[in-house]
């Protein structure tokens, strides 16, 4: 069965961006002129996933408003004849069928994914984390769906990172396959020390999961901080029989990724994406060059 559903966890408090996120969801912070969450939904739609579930929490109403119609604003733009901005406003509402469910307690990524069980049912589905923005020129999610359809089981997005940074990520032990960019995952460790890390391959925020993951999450005990880690559930799935939805593969991503997980990386992402644009890139590059020369 083709993958058609995407789950986007968006219930986090965004504490690293306080006070900006006191009343505004972190997912709605602008990356140039679109909120971060819109980039993620657009990526899912580009991979032909048009049934989107946002797992939200309290104070996240702005997410629902963003993907809904704004009739008063549209009418004002129509009266002004502002066709370009009118199209941009309508675009987010027309992207996909977007559903919402609340994660009542902040019990970790595994628990957030489990909140999607009723909506997903017995189908494979994608999970996209909002801290990672993937350049639309690099069709990572489509490659992962292809790998799932060819190999079964679940598929993770992996990126090789400097060894000294591996403690910031989930890490995997892998075995090669007959494809250079596809490996079989034999074990997973959540944020290991450099000495304990089985490789330099980090799990980044894209997953295509077999529905058997839901039972694995239910059987997973809470870890540090009382959170249920998706990594722990995936360890169980990795060794489960193939006829029970088991097996985990990893697609090695070598493309362009923009991290918005903390303030410095967020600023880098805004600048990098702005520089890529025809309307903003040339004047911004000129100003940056002048500014850096003046401050040295």
XYZ file of C-alpha atoms in Angstrom:
296
model
C 0.000 0.000 0.000
C 1.346 3.425 -0.935
C 2.310 5.847 1.828
C -0.172 8.733 1.835
C -0.144 10.037 5.420
C 2.338 12.259 7.215
C 2.549 12.941 10.941
C 4.221 16.146 12.135
C 4.829 16.405 15.901
C 4.375 20.042 16.918
C 3.571 19.989 20.630
C 6.924 21.189 21.990
C 7.138 24.282 24.169
C 10.027 25.839 22.242
C 11.845 26.829 25.426
C 15.140 27.490 23.608
C 13.455 30.415 21.852
C 11.890 32.111 24.872
C 10.591 34.758 25.244
C 9.639 34.736 21.537
C 7.698 31.483 21.998
C 5.819 32.552 25.115
C 2.690 33.278 23.061
C 3.762 32.174 19.560
C 4.373 28.514 18.666
C 7.982 27.849 17.701
C 6.696 26.228 14.507
C 5.246 29.603 13.459
C 8.528 31.508 13.690
C 9.247 32.914 10.217
C 12.017 31.452 8.086
C 12.371 34.381 5.694
C 8.655 34.939 4.913
C 7.027 31.579 5.695
C 6.625 29.875 9.060
C 8.885 26.856 9.566
C 5.921 24.475 9.722
C 4.834 25.414 6.180
C 8.163 24.266 4.739
C 7.604 20.872 6.388
C 4.050 20.502 5.103
C 5.161 21.529 1.606
C 7.847 18.843 1.710
C 5.258 16.205 2.612
C 2.963 17.336 -0.194
C 5.839 17.282 -2.694
C 6.322 13.609 -1.756
C 2.618 13.015 -2.567
C 1.547 12.836 1.074
C -1.665 14.855 1.098
C -3.153 13.634 4.396
C -1.337 15.530 7.162
C -1.763 15.110 10.919
C -0.268 17.759 13.196
C 0.246 16.559 16.769
C -0.132 19.776 18.734
C -0.481 20.952 22.318
C -1.864 23.853 24.281
C -1.317 27.345 22.859
C -0.888 26.009 19.307
C -4.082 27.434 17.809
C -2.024 29.570 15.422
C -1.043 26.406 13.527
C -4.672 25.639 12.749
C -5.352 29.245 11.749
C -2.379 29.276 9.384
C -3.638 26.296 7.375
C -7.201 27.631 7.300
C -8.821 30.316 5.163
C -8.527 33.945 6.294
C -11.556 35.519 4.644
C -11.157 39.055 5.995
C -7.502 39.191 4.949
C -8.274 37.689 1.546
C -11.046 40.222 0.988
C -8.742 43.102 1.899
C -6.042 41.864 -0.482
C -8.641 41.370 -3.233
C -9.882 44.938 -2.809
C -6.299 46.183 -3.129
C -5.688 44.070 -6.205
C -2.694 42.462 -4.467
C -2.776 39.243 -6.459
C 0.671 38.009 -5.390
C 0.062 38.206 -1.644
C -3.464 36.854 -2.045
C -2.062 33.760 -3.750
C 0.506 33.324 -0.981
C -2.159 33.541 1.724
C -4.422 31.030 -0.020
C -1.570 28.641 -0.765
C -1.178 27.444 2.830
C -4.905 26.708 3.133
C -4.968 24.740 -0.115
C -1.806 22.678 0.427
C -3.334 19.500 1.845
C -5.988 18.031 4.077
C -4.647 18.890 7.532
C -5.921 17.228 10.714
C -5.041 17.906 14.329
C -4.740 15.897 17.521
C -3.443 17.059 20.876
C -0.647 15.473 22.852
C -1.995 16.157 26.316
C 1.238 15.444 28.197
C 4.775 16.124 26.935
C 5.953 12.522 27.149
C 8.459 12.442 24.319
C 8.598 11.829 20.586
C 7.497 8.216 20.900
C 4.356 9.293 22.709
C 3.680 12.021 20.124
C 3.852 9.424 17.333
C 1.552 7.125 19.306
C -1.031 9.928 19.392
C -1.363 9.404 15.627
C -2.306 5.711 15.875
C -6.060 6.139 15.448
C -5.653 8.452 12.467
C -3.013 6.342 10.730
C -4.571 2.927 11.324
C -2.786 -0.058 9.792
C -0.840 1.900 7.159
C 2.777 2.893 6.757
C 3.247 6.619 7.332
C 5.878 9.338 7.358
C 7.002 11.372 10.361
C 8.572 14.784 9.781
C 10.156 16.791 12.592
C 9.887 20.543 12.280
C 13.437 21.336 13.445
C 14.831 19.897 10.206
C 14.076 21.633 6.920
C 15.116 19.703 3.807
C 15.843 21.632 0.621
C 13.094 20.935 -1.951
C 15.790 20.209 -4.554
C 16.741 17.098 -2.542
C 13.791 14.641 -2.585
C 14.782 12.784 0.600
C 11.265 11.767 1.625
C 10.440 10.313 -1.788
C 13.615 8.217 -1.668
C 12.640 6.937 1.769
C 9.164 5.973 0.575
C 10.718 4.145 -2.377
C 13.002 2.264 0.020
C 10.046 1.294 2.195
C 8.116 -0.008 -0.811
C 11.155 -1.990 -2.003
C 12.376 -3.365 1.352
C 9.411 -3.195 3.721
C 9.740 -2.355 7.407
C 10.676 1.151 8.519
C 13.123 3.631 7.005
C 15.145 6.358 8.728
C 16.969 9.368 7.321
C 20.648 9.269 8.269
C 23.361 11.869 7.934
C 27.048 11.477 8.689
C 28.118 14.059 11.278
C 31.449 14.886 12.923
C 32.178 12.359 15.654
C 32.299 15.048 18.329
C 28.684 16.032 17.512
C 27.137 12.576 17.638
C 26.017 13.048 21.252
C 23.425 15.511 19.974
C 21.574 12.887 17.920
C 20.172 9.419 17.875
C 22.877 7.173 16.421
C 22.720 3.869 14.530
C 24.799 0.756 13.965
C 24.547 -0.255 10.319
C 25.360 -2.954 7.813
C 25.819 -2.291 4.081
C 23.302 -3.301 1.415
C 23.665 -3.576 -2.338
C 23.010 0.195 -2.593
C 25.593 2.839 -1.620
C 23.000 5.163 -0.075
C 20.960 2.511 1.755
C 22.050 0.610 4.875
C 20.420 -1.877 7.201
C 20.066 -0.597 10.751
C 20.971 -3.184 13.378
C 20.875 -1.040 16.537
C 20.005 2.465 17.708
C 21.297 4.536 20.617
C 19.775 7.819 21.783
C 22.391 10.592 22.151
C 25.388 8.391 22.990
C 28.766 9.615 24.154
C 31.510 9.702 21.551
C 32.982 6.547 23.059
C 29.665 4.646 23.008
C 28.514 5.712 19.526
C 28.412 2.739 17.136
C 28.984 4.970 14.074
C 28.994 8.562 12.869
C 25.551 8.193 11.293
C 22.961 10.389 13.012
C 19.204 10.039 12.697
C 17.729 13.265 11.340
C 14.081 14.228 11.500
C 12.510 12.097 8.761
C 11.029 8.635 9.212
C 8.837 6.294 7.190
C 7.374 3.879 9.704
C 5.595 0.561 9.537
C 2.379 0.577 11.613
C 3.932 -2.089 13.867
C 5.778 0.826 15.484
C 2.644 1.651 17.485
C 2.709 -1.633 19.413
C 6.448 -1.262 19.926
C 5.877 2.189 21.442
C 3.149 0.835 23.725
C 5.624 -1.744 25.013
C 8.415 0.804 25.526
C 9.071 1.954 29.063
C 9.616 5.661 29.726
C 13.263 6.633 29.960
C 15.062 9.691 31.233
C 12.669 12.467 32.210
C 9.691 10.124 31.933
C 9.732 10.393 28.121
C 9.003 7.559 25.710
C 11.732 7.579 23.098
C 10.971 6.649 19.515
C 14.561 5.361 19.289
C 13.828 2.689 21.910
C 10.753 1.489 20.015
C 12.709 1.375 16.768
C 15.291 -0.903 18.407
C 12.519 -3.442 18.909
C 11.257 -3.076 15.353
C 14.792 -3.481 13.974
C 15.029 -7.068 15.262
C 11.390 -8.066 14.678
C 10.538 -10.577 11.908
C 9.853 -9.119 8.483
C 6.381 -10.659 8.353
C 5.521 -8.663 11.492
C 6.606 -5.350 9.973
C 10.120 -5.638 11.345
C 13.386 -4.485 9.866
C 14.805 -0.965 9.699
C 16.802 0.572 6.866
C 18.464 3.955 6.606
C 18.730 6.287 3.622
C 22.023 8.192 3.817
C 21.281 11.837 3.074
C 24.045 13.927 1.516
C 21.915 16.911 0.483
C 21.004 20.319 1.877
C 19.488 20.459 5.350
C 18.600 23.514 7.418
C 18.499 23.074 11.186
C 16.140 25.371 13.102
C 16.497 23.625 16.463
C 18.315 26.395 18.334
C 18.798 30.119 17.940
C 22.128 30.123 16.101
C 21.147 27.343 13.695
C 17.823 29.087 13.108
C 19.601 32.306 12.137
C 21.904 30.365 9.813
C 18.890 28.724 8.168
C 17.190 32.081 7.567
C 20.322 33.546 5.983
C 21.056 30.472 3.844
C 17.502 30.242 2.523
C 17.317 33.983 1.863
C 20.582 33.836 -0.088
C 19.067 31.132 -2.314
C 16.251 33.432 -3.456
C 16.430 35.496 -6.621
C 14.624 38.452 -5.047
C 16.577 38.570 -1.789
C 19.850 36.768 -2.431
C 21.852 39.371 -4.412
C 21.097 42.407 -2.197
C 21.514 40.366 0.993
C 24.857 38.954 -0.184
C 26.050 42.475 -1.045
C 24.988 43.808 2.364
C 26.595 40.880 4.228
C 29.865 41.438 2.386
C 29.836 45.144 3.216
C 28.801 44.535 6.822
C 31.467 41.926 7.482
C 34.151 44.117 5.892
C 33.079 47.058 8.056
C 33.163 45.083 11.316
C 36.570 43.446 10.856
